[in-house]
Amino acid sequence: MNDLLQKYAETLNALASKDLLRRLPETTLERRIDFSGNDYLGLAGRPELVEAAQQAGSQYGAGSTGSRLLSGNTPLHEAFEARIAQDKGSEAALIFSSGYQANAACIAALLDHQTLGAEPLVFADRLNHASMHLGCALAEARQVRYRHLDLAHLAELLDKHRGDPRPKFILSETVFGMDGDQADVLALQNLATAHGALLYLDEAHATGLFGPRGYGLTEALELTPHTVVMGTLSKAVGVSGGYIACARVLRDYIVNKAGGFIFSTAPSPLVVGAALCSWEMLPGLATERAALQANAQWLRDTLQAAGHDIGNSTTHILPIILGEADRTLAARAALADQGIIVSAVRPPTVPQGTSRLRLGLSISHSREDLAFFAEAMNRL
C-alpha cells in the first residue's frame, strides 16, 4: 500500500482497536423500533411537507443554482427568514444548508480577531456540540470552558475576567444532544448582559419541542440584541438545514464575513418549501409535544427504577451511560438482534468513560415500544 494511504489505514486500525471505529448502518426495509433518529415530531414523512416541496420545486426549480449572494436568493428564502425572525422575536434571521455549517461559519465569523481588534474571551460549556468547537478553532479562539450547566462556575470565570478588556462571548446549547438536559437560558442571557458579552445559543434539539408555540426554549425570552440563536431544520422540523436569529447588524455582518455562507450554494427550494411548511405547523402541535414529553418521563422513571444510569436527562433525549465503548457496542448489537435500533455514542463525541446508548424519542414511538425497549435493556 502507498505510504500515504498506509497512514490513513493505521488510523482506522487504531480506532478499531479501541472500539471507536464508525461505520454506516445497514439499510433495511424490515419493521424495527428505531430510536436512532431525530425526527422527534414525526414530520419528515408528513404529506403536507412533500406537497410543499413539490410546489416550491414547481415554482423555483429543484436547485438554487448558486450562493445566496449570486443566483441563489429567492423570495421563498427571504419569506422563510422573515417568518423565523418573527417567531423567534429577533430583528433578522438567516438560513443555512445545515446546522453544523451554521455553527461553524457563524461562530468563526463572530470571533474574528481582525474585526474585534483583539483575541476574544470565549466562555463555553464543556459539552457543547463539535460544530461549536470547530467554529472556535477556525477563528483560532481559545475557549475558557465551564463545567457542564454550572452557571455558578461560569459566573466565577466571568468575574475573574471582569477587568479584561477583550470582547467576551458565551456559547451554549439549550438542550444538549448527547445528555438530554437543559440550560437555563434566562440566566445565561442575564449573565451575558451583566458582563457585556455576546451570547450564542444552539437550539438544535429544542426547536419544535419547547416554548409556547414550539419555537425553542428561547421563545420565552425577550432576546437582547447581543443574543444569537441558532437552530436546525433537520430534527423536530423534519427536513434539513439550519438557521440563526439575531440582530440585523449581526445578520448583515455574517452575510459579508461567514465563508460557509458566502461560498456555499443556497439551500434547495424543495428543502426550503418543506421546512417553511413544517415551521408553520409547529404551533398546532402542542398535544404531540406534551405526549412526547410524557412518554419520555415514563421511560426515564422506568429505566431509573431498574438501575440504569440515564444521567440528568429531562427531555426526549435519553442516554443510557454504560461507560466503556466495547460494552456499549455489545449492548447495541444485542438490542439490534431484537429489532431495536439505538445509537452507540463513544469518544470523542462524549467524554472518555461515558460511552452510551442514545435514544431520541419520537411521537411515532408507542408506550408499548418503550416498554419493549425497557424490558430488553433489563435482559442485557
C-alpha positions as YAML, in Angstrom:
chain: A
units: angstrom
residues:
- id: 1
  name: MET
  ca: [0.00, 0.00, 0.00]
- id: 2
  name: ASN
  ca: [1.18, 3.51, -0.77]
- id: 3
  name: ASP
  ca: [2.85, 5.04, 2.32]
- id: 4
  name: LEU
  ca: [0.36, 7.91, 2.44]
- id: 5
  name: LEU
  ca: [-2.64, 5.58, 2.32]
- id: 6
  name: GLN
  ca: [-1.00, 3.45, 4.99]
- id: 7
  name: LYS
  ca: [-1.20, 6.38, 7.39]
- id: 8
  name: TYR
  ca: [-4.96, 6.52, 6.95]
- id: 9
  name: ALA
  ca: [-5.26, 2.75, 7.33]
- id: 10
  name: GLU
  ca: [-3.24, 2.89, 10.56]
- id: 11
  name: THR
  ca: [-5.60, 5.49, 11.95]
- id: 12
  name: LEU
  ca: [-8.60, 3.30, 11.12]
- id: 13
  name: ASN
  ca: [-6.92, 0.28, 12.72]
- id: 14
  name: ALA
  ca: [-6.17, 2.26, 15.85]
- id: 15
  name: LEU
  ca: [-9.80, 3.35, 16.12]
- id: 16
  name: ALA
  ca: [-10.98, -0.23, 15.62]
- id: 17
  name: SER
  ca: [-8.66, -1.49, 18.37]
- id: 18
  name: LYS
  ca: [-10.36, 0.89, 20.82]
- id: 19
  name: ASP
  ca: [-13.92, 0.11, 19.59]
- id: 20
  name: LEU
  ca: [-14.18, 3.67, 18.25]
- id: 21
  name: LEU
  ca: [-14.41, 2.93, 14.51]
- id: 22
  name: ARG
  ca: [-17.56, 4.36, 12.94]
- id: 23
  name: ARG
  ca: [-19.43, 2.53, 10.16]
- id: 24
  name: LEU
  ca: [-22.53, 3.44, 8.21]
- id: 25
  name: PRO
  ca: [-25.55, 1.48, 9.47]
- id: 26
  name: GLU
  ca: [-27.02, -1.22, 7.30]
- id: 27
  name: THR
  ca: [-30.09, -0.27, 5.30]
- id: 28
  name: THR
  ca: [-33.21, -2.37, 5.70]
- id: 29
  name: LEU
  ca: [-36.92, -2.31, 4.98]
- id: 30
  name: GLU
  ca: [-37.71, -4.58, 7.91]
- id: 31
  name: ARG
  ca: [-40.04, -3.33, 10.65]
- id: 32
  name: ARG
  ca: [-37.87, -2.19, 13.55]
- id: 33
  name: ILE
  ca: [-38.22, 0.09, 16.54]
- id: 34
  name: ASP
  ca: [-35.78, 2.83, 15.71]
- id: 35
  name: PHE
  ca: [-34.56, 5.22, 18.42]
- id: 36
  name: SER
  ca: [-31.54, 6.43, 16.44]
- id: 37
  name: GLY
  ca: [-33.17, 9.33, 14.59]
- id: 38
  name: ASN
  ca: [-34.04, 12.94, 15.38]
- id: 39
  name: ASP
  ca: [-37.47, 13.16, 13.72]
- id: 40
  name: TYR
  ca: [-38.97, 13.91, 17.11]
- id: 41
  name: LEU
  ca: [-42.39, 15.09, 15.89]
- id: 42
  name: GLY
  ca: [-42.70, 12.63, 13.02]
- id: 43
  name: LEU
  ca: [-42.88, 15.44, 10.48]
- id: 44
  name: ALA
  ca: [-40.36, 14.07, 7.97]
- id: 45
  name: GLY
  ca: [-42.94, 11.84, 6.33]
- id: 46
  name: ARG
  ca: [-45.94, 14.15, 6.52]
- id: 47
  name: PRO
  ca: [-47.63, 14.56, 3.12]
- id: 48
  name: GLU
  ca: [-48.05, 18.30, 3.70]
- id: 49
  name: LEU
  ca: [-44.26, 18.73, 3.61]
- id: 50
  name: VAL
  ca: [-43.94, 16.64, 0.44]
- id: 51
  name: GLU
  ca: [-46.62, 18.72, -1.25]
- id: 52
  name: ALA
  ca: [-44.95, 21.97, -0.13]
- id: 53
  name: ALA
  ca: [-41.63, 20.76, -1.53]
- id: 54
  name: GLN
  ca: [-43.29, 19.92, -4.84]
- id: 55
  name: GLN
  ca: [-44.93, 23.34, -5.04]
- id: 56
  name: ALA
  ca: [-41.66, 25.10, -4.29]
- id: 57
  name: GLY
  ca: [-39.88, 22.98, -6.89]
- id: 58
  name: SER
  ca: [-42.51, 23.77, -9.50]
- id: 59
  name: GLN
  ca: [-42.08, 27.49, -8.88]
- id: 60
  name: TYR
  ca: [-38.33, 27.80, -8.26]
- id: 61
  name: GLY
  ca: [-36.78, 24.56, -9.51]
- id: 62
  name: ALA
  ca: [-35.05, 21.73, -7.69]
- id: 63
  name: GLY
  ca: [-31.72, 23.50, -7.29]
- id: 64
  name: SER
  ca: [-30.96, 27.03, -6.15]
- id: 65
  name: THR
  ca: [-28.19, 27.32, -8.82]
- id: 66
  name: GLY
  ca: [-25.72, 29.32, -6.74]
- id: 67
  name: SER
  ca: [-24.89, 31.01, -3.48]
- id: 68
  name: ARG
  ca: [-27.33, 33.46, -1.93]
- id: 69
  name: LEU
  ca: [-25.03, 36.31, -2.97]
- id: 70
  name: LEU
  ca: [-25.15, 35.22, -6.63]
- id: 71
  name: SER
  ca: [-28.14, 33.48, -8.20]
- id: 72
  name: GLY
  ca: [-29.46, 31.52, -5.22]
- id: 73
  name: ASN
  ca: [-31.57, 34.13, -3.44]
- id: 74
  name: THR
  ca: [-35.34, 33.72, -3.93]
- id: 75
  name: PRO
  ca: [-38.48, 35.26, -2.41]
- id: 76
  name: LEU
  ca: [-39.03, 31.86, -0.73]
- id: 77
  name: HIS
  ca: [-35.72, 32.02, 1.15]
- id: 78
  name: GLU
  ca: [-36.45, 35.56, 2.28]
- id: 79
  name: ALA
  ca: [-40.03, 34.76, 3.30]
- id: 80
  name: PHE
  ca: [-38.83, 31.89, 5.47]
- id: 81
  name: GLU
  ca: [-36.20, 34.06, 7.15]
- id: 82
  name: ALA
  ca: [-38.80, 36.75, 7.86]
- id: 83
  name: ARG
  ca: [-41.06, 34.13, 9.44]
- id: 84
  name: ILE
  ca: [-38.23, 32.76, 11.61]
- id: 85
  name: ALA
  ca: [-37.33, 36.25, 12.83]
- id: 86
  name: GLN
  ca: [-40.97, 36.99, 13.63]
- id: 87
  name: ASP
  ca: [-41.45, 33.78, 15.60]
- id: 88
  name: LYS
  ca: [-38.12, 33.98, 17.41]
- id: 89
  name: GLY
  ca: [-38.59, 37.63, 18.31]
- id: 90
  name: SER
  ca: [-35.42, 38.79, 16.57]
- id: 91
  name: GLU
  ca: [-34.72, 41.56, 14.08]
- id: 92
  name: ALA
  ca: [-33.49, 39.18, 11.39]
- id: 93
  name: ALA
  ca: [-32.72, 35.58, 10.50]
- id: 94
  name: LEU
  ca: [-30.56, 33.66, 8.02]
- id: 95
  name: ILE
  ca: [-30.89, 30.07, 6.82]
- id: 96
  name: PHE
  ca: [-28.09, 27.59, 6.04]
- id: 97
  name: SER
  ca: [-27.82, 24.17, 4.43]
- id: 98
  name: SER
  ca: [-27.10, 22.51, 7.78]
- id: 99
  name: GLY
  ca: [-26.90, 23.30, 11.46]
- id: 100
  name: TYR
  ca: [-23.26, 22.22, 11.51]
- id: 101
  name: GLN
  ca: [-22.50, 24.72, 8.76]
- id: 102
  name: ALA
  ca: [-24.40, 27.46, 10.58]
- id: 103
  name: ASN
  ca: [-22.48, 26.96, 13.83]
- id: 104
  name: ALA
  ca: [-19.06, 26.60, 12.28]
- id: 105
  name: ALA
  ca: [-19.47, 29.54, 9.88]
- id: 106
  name: CYS
  ca: [-21.22, 31.97, 12.21]
- id: 107
  name: ILE
  ca: [-19.10, 31.37, 15.30]
- id: 108
  name: ALA
  ca: [-15.88, 31.64, 13.28]
- id: 109
  name: ALA
  ca: [-17.06, 34.96, 11.78]
- id: 110
  name: LEU
  ca: [-18.25, 36.41, 15.08]
- id: 111
  name: LEU
  ca: [-14.94, 35.56, 16.78]
- id: 112
  name: ASP
  ca: [-12.79, 37.07, 14.03]
- id: 113
  name: HIS
  ca: [-9.73, 38.70, 15.63]
- id: 114
  name: GLN
  ca: [-9.39, 41.37, 12.97]
- id: 115
  name: THR
  ca: [-12.99, 42.50, 13.32]
- id: 116
  name: LEU
  ca: [-12.82, 42.54, 17.12]
- id: 117
  name: GLY
  ca: [-9.39, 44.13, 17.28]
- id: 118
  name: ALA
  ca: [-8.31, 41.58, 19.88]
- id: 119
  name: GLU
  ca: [-8.41, 37.91, 20.73]
- id: 120
  name: PRO
  ca: [-11.89, 37.18, 22.14]
- id: 121
  name: LEU
  ca: [-12.58, 35.59, 25.51]
- id: 122
  name: VAL
  ca: [-14.87, 32.63, 24.78]
- id: 123
  name: PHE
  ca: [-16.68, 31.02, 27.71]
- id: 124
  name: ALA
  ca: [-18.11, 27.69, 26.59]
- id: 125
  name: ASP
  ca: [-19.99, 24.82, 28.19]
- id: 126
  name: ARG
  ca: [-17.58, 21.90, 28.12]
- id: 127
  name: LEU
  ca: [-20.17, 19.62, 26.47]
- id: 128
  name: ASN
  ca: [-21.04, 21.92, 23.56]
- id: 129
  name: HIS
  ca: [-21.51, 20.33, 20.13]
- id: 130
  name: ALA
  ca: [-18.48, 19.64, 17.93]
- id: 131
  name: SER
  ca: [-19.63, 22.24, 15.39]
- id: 132
  name: MET
  ca: [-19.34, 24.95, 18.04]
- id: 133
  name: HIS
  ca: [-15.82, 23.83, 18.90]
- id: 134
  name: LEU
  ca: [-14.99, 23.88, 15.19]
- id: 135
  name: GLY
  ca: [-16.18, 27.47, 14.87]
- id: 136
  name: CYS
  ca: [-13.82, 28.46, 17.69]
- id: 137
  name: ALA
  ca: [-10.96, 26.52, 16.10]
- id: 138
  name: LEU
  ca: [-11.49, 28.18, 12.71]
- id: 139
  name: ALA
  ca: [-11.22, 31.55, 14.42]
- id: 140
  name: GLU
  ca: [-8.18, 30.36, 16.41]
- id: 141
  name: ALA
  ca: [-10.07, 31.37, 19.54]
- id: 142
  name: ARG
  ca: [-9.16, 29.63, 22.77]
- id: 143
  name: GLN
  ca: [-12.04, 28.54, 24.96]
- id: 144
  name: VAL
  ca: [-12.47, 29.03, 28.70]
- id: 145
  name: ARG
  ca: [-14.66, 26.03, 29.40]
- id: 146
  name: TYR
  ca: [-17.02, 25.96, 32.35]
- id: 147
  name: ARG
  ca: [-18.40, 22.85, 33.97]
- id: 148
  name: HIS
  ca: [-21.44, 21.47, 32.18]
- id: 149
  name: LEU
  ca: [-24.53, 23.58, 33.01]
- id: 150
  name: ASP
  ca: [-22.72, 25.00, 36.07]
- id: 151
  name: LEU
  ca: [-23.66, 28.66, 35.79]
- id: 152
  name: ALA
  ca: [-22.10, 29.41, 39.17]
- id: 153
  name: HIS
  ca: [-18.79, 28.28, 37.68]
- id: 154
  name: LEU
  ca: [-19.45, 30.42, 34.60]
- id: 155
  name: ALA
  ca: [-20.20, 33.44, 36.79]
- id: 156
  name: GLU
  ca: [-16.99, 32.82, 38.73]
- id: 157
  name: LEU
  ca: [-14.97, 32.73, 35.49]
- id: 158
  name: LEU
  ca: [-16.67, 35.87, 34.19]
- id: 159
  name: ASP
  ca: [-15.95, 37.68, 37.46]
- id: 160
  name: LYS
  ca: [-12.33, 36.56, 37.29]
- id: 161
  name: HIS
  ca: [-12.03, 38.24, 33.87]
- id: 162
  name: ARG
  ca: [-14.22, 41.26, 34.66]
- id: 163
  name: GLY
  ca: [-11.35, 43.69, 34.20]
- id: 164
  name: ASP
  ca: [-10.15, 42.08, 30.98]
- id: 165
  name: PRO
  ca: [-10.86, 44.49, 28.08]
- id: 166
  name: ARG
  ca: [-11.09, 41.73, 25.46]
- id: 167
  name: PRO
  ca: [-14.54, 41.11, 23.90]
- id: 168
  name: LYS
  ca: [-16.45, 38.36, 25.69]
- id: 169
  name: PHE
  ca: [-18.64, 35.58, 24.30]
- id: 170
  name: ILE
  ca: [-20.72, 32.84, 25.95]
- id: 171
  name: LEU
  ca: [-21.52, 29.68, 23.95]
- id: 172
  name: SER
  ca: [-24.01, 27.01, 24.99]
- id: 173
  name: GLU
  ca: [-26.54, 24.55, 23.70]
- id: 174
  name: THR
  ca: [-30.03, 24.88, 25.18]
- id: 175
  name: VAL
  ca: [-30.99, 21.18, 25.05]
- id: 176
  name: PHE
  ca: [-27.83, 19.10, 24.93]
- id: 177
  name: GLY
  ca: [-27.97, 16.48, 22.20]
- id: 178
  name: MET
  ca: [-25.98, 13.75, 23.95]
- id: 179
  name: ASP
  ca: [-27.32, 14.21, 27.50]
- id: 180
  name: GLY
  ca: [-30.89, 15.44, 27.08]
- id: 181
  name: ASP
  ca: [-30.55, 18.08, 29.80]
- id: 182
  name: GLN
  ca: [-31.40, 21.77, 29.57]
- id: 183
  name: ALA
  ca: [-29.64, 25.08, 30.09]
- id: 184
  name: ASP
  ca: [-31.21, 27.98, 31.98]
- id: 185
  name: VAL
  ca: [-31.42, 30.35, 29.02]
- id: 186
  name: LEU
  ca: [-32.73, 33.31, 31.01]
- id: 187
  name: ALA
  ca: [-29.86, 33.05, 33.49]
- id: 188
  name: LEU
  ca: [-27.39, 32.78, 30.62]
- id: 189
  name: GLN
  ca: [-28.77, 35.91, 28.96]
- id: 190
  name: ASN
  ca: [-28.70, 37.78, 32.28]
- id: 191
  name: LEU
  ca: [-25.05, 36.81, 32.82]
- id: 192
  name: ALA
  ca: [-24.16, 37.86, 29.29]
- id: 193
  name: THR
  ca: [-25.86, 41.23, 29.78]
- id: 194
  name: ALA
  ca: [-24.20, 41.82, 33.13]
- id: 195
  name: HIS
  ca: [-20.75, 41.20, 31.65]
- id: 196
  name: GLY
  ca: [-21.25, 42.84, 28.27]
- id: 197
  name: ALA
  ca: [-20.87, 39.51, 26.47]
- id: 198
  name: LEU
  ca: [-22.41, 38.24, 23.25]
- id: 199
  name: LEU
  ca: [-24.47, 35.11, 23.95]
- id: 200
  name: TYR
  ca: [-24.67, 32.37, 21.28]
- id: 201
  name: LEU
  ca: [-27.26, 29.64, 21.94]
- id: 202
  name: ASP
  ca: [-27.65, 26.41, 19.96]
- id: 203
  name: GLU
  ca: [-31.34, 25.38, 19.89]
- id: 204
  name: ALA
  ca: [-30.86, 22.36, 17.61]
- id: 205
  name: HIS
  ca: [-32.65, 19.89, 19.88]
- id: 206
  name: ALA
  ca: [-35.08, 22.42, 21.36]
- id: 207
  name: THR
  ca: [-36.54, 23.80, 18.12]
- id: 208
  name: GLY
  ca: [-40.01, 22.37, 17.61]
- id: 209
  name: LEU
  ca: [-40.29, 20.91, 21.10]
- id: 210
  name: PHE
  ca: [-40.15, 23.70, 23.66]
- id: 211
  name: GLY
  ca: [-41.60, 27.15, 24.02]
- id: 212
  name: PRO
  ca: [-45.26, 28.23, 24.00]
- id: 213
  name: ARG
  ca: [-45.54, 27.59, 20.23]
- id: 214
  name: GLY
  ca: [-42.69, 25.14, 19.81]
- id: 215
  name: TYR
  ca: [-40.05, 27.60, 18.66]
- id: 216
  name: GLY
  ca: [-37.48, 26.66, 21.31]
- id: 217
  name: LEU
  ca: [-36.52, 27.45, 24.88]
- id: 218
  name: THR
  ca: [-35.54, 30.97, 23.86]
- id: 219
  name: GLU
  ca: [-39.06, 31.69, 22.61]
- id: 220
  name: ALA
  ca: [-39.99, 32.71, 26.17]
- id: 221
  name: LEU
  ca: [-37.12, 35.23, 26.28]
- id: 222
  name: GLU
  ca: [-37.14, 38.82, 25.19]
- id: 223
  name: LEU
  ca: [-33.97, 38.46, 23.16]
- id: 224
  name: THR
  ca: [-31.40, 41.20, 23.59]
- id: 225
  name: PRO
  ca: [-29.50, 42.47, 20.53]
- id: 226
  name: HIS
  ca: [-26.46, 40.66, 21.93]
- id: 227
  name: THR
  ca: [-28.10, 37.21, 21.84]
- id: 228
  name: VAL
  ca: [-27.72, 35.00, 18.77]
- id: 229
  name: VAL
  ca: [-29.94, 31.92, 18.49]
- id: 230
  name: MET
  ca: [-29.09, 29.06, 16.17]
- id: 231
  name: GLY
  ca: [-31.39, 26.14, 15.38]
- id: 232
  name: THR
  ca: [-31.75, 23.26, 12.95]
- id: 233
  name: LEU
  ca: [-34.43, 22.32, 10.48]
- id: 234
  name: SER
  ca: [-33.27, 18.71, 10.36]
- id: 235
  name: LYS
  ca: [-34.51, 17.38, 13.71]
- id: 236
  name: ALA
  ca: [-38.01, 18.11, 15.01]
- id: 237
  name: VAL
  ca: [-38.74, 20.24, 11.92]
- id: 238
  name: GLY
  ca: [-38.18, 17.06, 9.90]
- id: 239
  name: VAL
  ca: [-36.33, 18.41, 6.85]
- id: 240
  name: SER
  ca: [-32.72, 19.66, 6.71]
- id: 241
  name: GLY
  ca: [-30.82, 22.88, 7.23]
- id: 242
  name: GLY
  ca: [-30.13, 25.40, 9.95]
- id: 243
  name: TYR
  ca: [-30.86, 29.00, 10.84]
- id: 244
  name: ILE
  ca: [-29.74, 31.84, 13.04]
- id: 245
  name: ALA
  ca: [-31.97, 34.53, 14.55]
- id: 246
  name: CYS
  ca: [-30.20, 37.69, 15.62]
- id: 247
  name: ALA
  ca: [-29.88, 41.46, 15.39]
- id: 248
  name: ARG
  ca: [-29.91, 42.79, 11.84]
- id: 249
  name: VAL
  ca: [-26.38, 44.15, 12.11]
- id: 250
  name: LEU
  ca: [-25.12, 40.67, 13.00]
- id: 251
  name: ARG
  ca: [-27.08, 39.09, 10.16]
- id: 252
  name: ASP
  ca: [-25.60, 41.58, 7.69]
- id: 253
  name: TYR
  ca: [-22.12, 41.02, 9.11]
- id: 254
  name: ILE
  ca: [-22.43, 37.22, 8.72]
- id: 255
  name: VAL
  ca: [-23.60, 37.64, 5.11]
- id: 256
  name: ASN
  ca: [-20.34, 39.51, 4.49]
- id: 257
  name: LYS
  ca: [-17.88, 37.58, 6.66]
- id: 258
  name: ALA
  ca: [-19.02, 33.95, 7.12]
- id: 259
  name: GLY
  ca: [-17.22, 31.88, 4.49]
- id: 260
  name: GLY
  ca: [-19.57, 28.93, 5.00]
- id: 261
  name: PHE
  ca: [-22.43, 31.16, 3.89]
- id: 262
  name: ILE
  ca: [-20.68, 33.18, 1.20]
- id: 263
  name: PHE
  ca: [-19.18, 30.25, -0.68]
- id: 264
  name: SER
  ca: [-22.00, 27.69, -0.31]
- id: 265
  name: THR
  ca: [-24.83, 27.04, -2.72]
- id: 266
  name: ALA
  ca: [-28.11, 28.19, -1.19]
- id: 267
  name: PRO
  ca: [-30.47, 25.54, 0.23]
- id: 268
  name: SER
  ca: [-32.64, 23.91, -2.42]
- id: 269
  name: PRO
  ca: [-36.10, 25.44, -2.88]
- id: 270
  name: LEU
  ca: [-37.50, 21.94, -2.33]
- id: 271
  name: VAL
  ca: [-35.97, 21.89, 1.14]
- id: 272
  name: VAL
  ca: [-36.92, 25.47, 1.97]
- id: 273
  name: GLY
  ca: [-40.52, 24.96, 0.89]
- id: 274
  name: ALA
  ca: [-40.88, 21.83, 3.03]
- id: 275
  name: ALA
  ca: [-39.13, 23.41, 6.01]
- id: 276
  name: LEU
  ca: [-41.30, 26.53, 5.90]
- id: 277
  name: CYS
  ca: [-44.42, 24.36, 5.81]
- id: 278
  name: SER
  ca: [-43.21, 22.40, 8.82]
- id: 279
  name: TRP
  ca: [-42.24, 25.57, 10.70]
- id: 280
  name: GLU
  ca: [-45.74, 26.95, 10.23]
- id: 281
  name: MET
  ca: [-47.22, 23.71, 11.60]
- id: 282
  name: LEU
  ca: [-45.30, 23.84, 14.90]
- id: 283
  name: PRO
  ca: [-47.76, 25.97, 16.91]
- id: 284
  name: GLY
  ca: [-50.51, 23.43, 16.21]
- id: 285
  name: LEU
  ca: [-48.53, 20.50, 17.64]
- id: 286
  name: ALA
  ca: [-48.83, 21.26, 21.36]
- id: 287
  name: THR
  ca: [-50.66, 17.98, 22.02]
- id: 288
  name: GLU
  ca: [-47.91, 15.99, 20.30]
- id: 289
  name: ARG
  ca: [-45.20, 17.81, 22.25]
- id: 290
  name: ALA
  ca: [-46.93, 17.09, 25.55]
- id: 291
  name: ALA
  ca: [-47.42, 13.42, 24.68]
- id: 292
  name: LEU
  ca: [-43.76, 13.06, 23.70]
- id: 293
  name: GLN
  ca: [-42.51, 14.55, 26.96]
- id: 294
  name: ALA
  ca: [-44.95, 12.39, 28.95]
- id: 295
  name: ASN
  ca: [-43.58, 9.27, 27.24]
- id: 296
  name: ALA
  ca: [-40.02, 10.45, 27.90]
- id: 297
  name: GLN
  ca: [-40.82, 10.92, 31.60]
- id: 298
  name: TRP
  ca: [-42.34, 7.43, 31.77]
- id: 299
  name: LEU
  ca: [-39.26, 5.86, 30.18]
- id: 300
  name: ARG
  ca: [-36.88, 7.81, 32.41]
- id: 301
  name: ASP
  ca: [-38.75, 6.66, 35.51]
- id: 302
  name: THR
  ca: [-38.84, 3.06, 34.27]
- id: 303
  name: LEU
  ca: [-35.14, 2.90, 33.41]
- id: 304
  name: GLN
  ca: [-34.05, 4.58, 36.64]
- id: 305
  name: ALA
  ca: [-36.20, 2.21, 38.70]
- id: 306
  name: ALA
  ca: [-34.33, -0.67, 37.04]
- id: 307
  name: GLY
  ca: [-30.97, 0.83, 37.98]
- id: 308
  name: HIS
  ca: [-29.89, 2.23, 34.61]
- id: 309
  name: ASP
  ca: [-27.79, 5.40, 34.52]
- id: 310
  name: ILE
  ca: [-29.58, 8.00, 32.37]
- id: 311
  name: GLY
  ca: [-27.55, 10.95, 33.60]
- id: 312
  name: ASN
  ca: [-29.54, 14.15, 34.12]
- id: 313
  name: SER
  ca: [-31.87, 13.87, 31.13]
- id: 314
  name: THR
  ca: [-35.09, 15.89, 31.39]
- id: 315
  name: THR
  ca: [-36.17, 15.71, 27.75]
- id: 316
  name: HIS
  ca: [-36.96, 13.43, 24.82]
- id: 317
  name: ILE
  ca: [-33.24, 12.57, 24.54]
- id: 318
  name: LEU
  ca: [-32.23, 9.74, 26.85]
- id: 319
  name: PRO
  ca: [-28.67, 8.49, 27.30]
- id: 320
  name: ILE
  ca: [-28.04, 5.13, 28.93]
- id: 321
  name: ILE
  ca: [-24.49, 5.54, 30.15]
- id: 322
  name: LEU
  ca: [-22.58, 2.26, 30.10]
- id: 323
  name: GLY
  ca: [-19.05, 3.61, 30.44]
- id: 324
  name: GLU
  ca: [-16.85, 1.64, 28.09]
- id: 325
  name: ALA
  ca: [-17.02, 1.55, 24.31]
- id: 326
  name: ASP
  ca: [-16.93, -2.25, 23.99]
- id: 327
  name: ARG
  ca: [-19.81, -2.70, 26.41]
- id: 328
  name: THR
  ca: [-21.82, -0.05, 24.55]
- id: 329
  name: LEU
  ca: [-21.25, -1.72, 21.16]
- id: 330
  name: ALA
  ca: [-22.21, -5.11, 22.59]
- id: 331
  name: ALA
  ca: [-25.43, -3.67, 24.02]
- id: 332
  name: ARG
  ca: [-26.31, -2.04, 20.71]
- id: 333
  name: ALA
  ca: [-25.76, -5.32, 18.86]
- id: 334
  name: ALA
  ca: [-27.86, -7.30, 21.36]
- id: 335
  name: LEU
  ca: [-30.72, -4.82, 21.02]
- id: 336
  name: ALA
  ca: [-30.46, -4.93, 17.21]
- id: 337
  name: ASP
  ca: [-30.93, -8.69, 17.38]
- id: 338
  name: GLN
  ca: [-34.29, -7.96, 19.00]
- id: 339
  name: GLY
  ca: [-35.30, -5.44, 16.34]
- id: 340
  name: ILE
  ca: [-34.38, -2.33, 18.37]
- id: 341
  name: ILE
  ca: [-32.12, 0.29, 16.80]
- id: 342
  name: VAL
  ca: [-30.22, 2.69, 19.05]
- id: 343
  name: SER
  ca: [-27.11, 4.83, 18.63]
- id: 344
  name: ALA
  ca: [-23.85, 3.84, 20.31]
- id: 345
  name: VAL
  ca: [-22.10, 7.10, 21.17]
- id: 346
  name: ARG
  ca: [-18.42, 6.92, 22.05]
- id: 347
  name: PRO
  ca: [-15.47, 9.28, 22.46]
- id: 348
  name: PRO
  ca: [-14.63, 11.79, 21.13]
- id: 349
  name: THR
  ca: [-18.34, 12.65, 20.78]
- id: 350
  name: VAL
  ca: [-18.68, 12.19, 24.55]
- id: 351
  name: PRO
  ca: [-16.00, 12.28, 27.28]
- id: 352
  name: GLN
  ca: [-13.86, 9.25, 27.99]
- id: 353
  name: GLY
  ca: [-15.56, 6.71, 30.23]
- id: 354
  name: THR
  ca: [-19.09, 7.88, 29.34]
- id: 355
  name: SER
  ca: [-19.88, 5.80, 26.24]
- id: 356
  name: ARG
  ca: [-23.60, 5.38, 25.99]
- id: 357
  name: LEU
  ca: [-26.64, 4.27, 24.12]
- id: 358
  name: ARG
  ca: [-28.53, 7.35, 22.93]
- id: 359
  name: LEU
  ca: [-32.28, 7.30, 22.39]
- id: 360
  name: GLY
  ca: [-34.12, 10.01, 20.50]
- id: 361
  name: LEU
  ca: [-37.79, 9.56, 21.30]
- id: 362
  name: SER
  ca: [-40.43, 10.42, 18.71]
- id: 363
  name: ILE
  ca: [-44.20, 10.68, 18.74]
- id: 364
  name: SER
  ca: [-44.09, 7.62, 16.47]
- id: 365
  name: HIS
  ca: [-42.95, 5.53, 19.46]
- id: 366
  name: SER
  ca: [-45.85, 3.99, 21.35]
- id: 367
  name: ARG
  ca: [-45.82, 3.27, 25.07]
- id: 368
  name: GLU
  ca: [-45.65, -0.40, 24.07]
- id: 369
  name: ASP
  ca: [-42.47, 0.30, 22.09]
- id: 370
  name: LEU
  ca: [-40.93, 1.96, 25.13]
- id: 371
  name: ALA
  ca: [-41.91, -0.91, 27.41]
- id: 372
  name: PHE
  ca: [-40.45, -3.43, 24.95]
- id: 373
  name: PHE
  ca: [-37.19, -1.48, 24.95]
- id: 374
  name: ALA
  ca: [-37.07, -1.26, 28.75]
- id: 375
  name: GLU
  ca: [-37.61, -4.99, 29.07]
- id: 376
  name: ALA
  ca: [-34.89, -5.68, 26.51]
- id: 377
  name: MET
  ca: [-32.45, -3.44, 28.43]
- id: 378
  name: ASN
  ca: [-33.19, -5.31, 31.62]
- id: 379
  name: ARG
  ca: [-32.28, -8.59, 29.93]
- id: 380
  name: LEU
  ca: [-28.83, -7.41, 28.82]
...
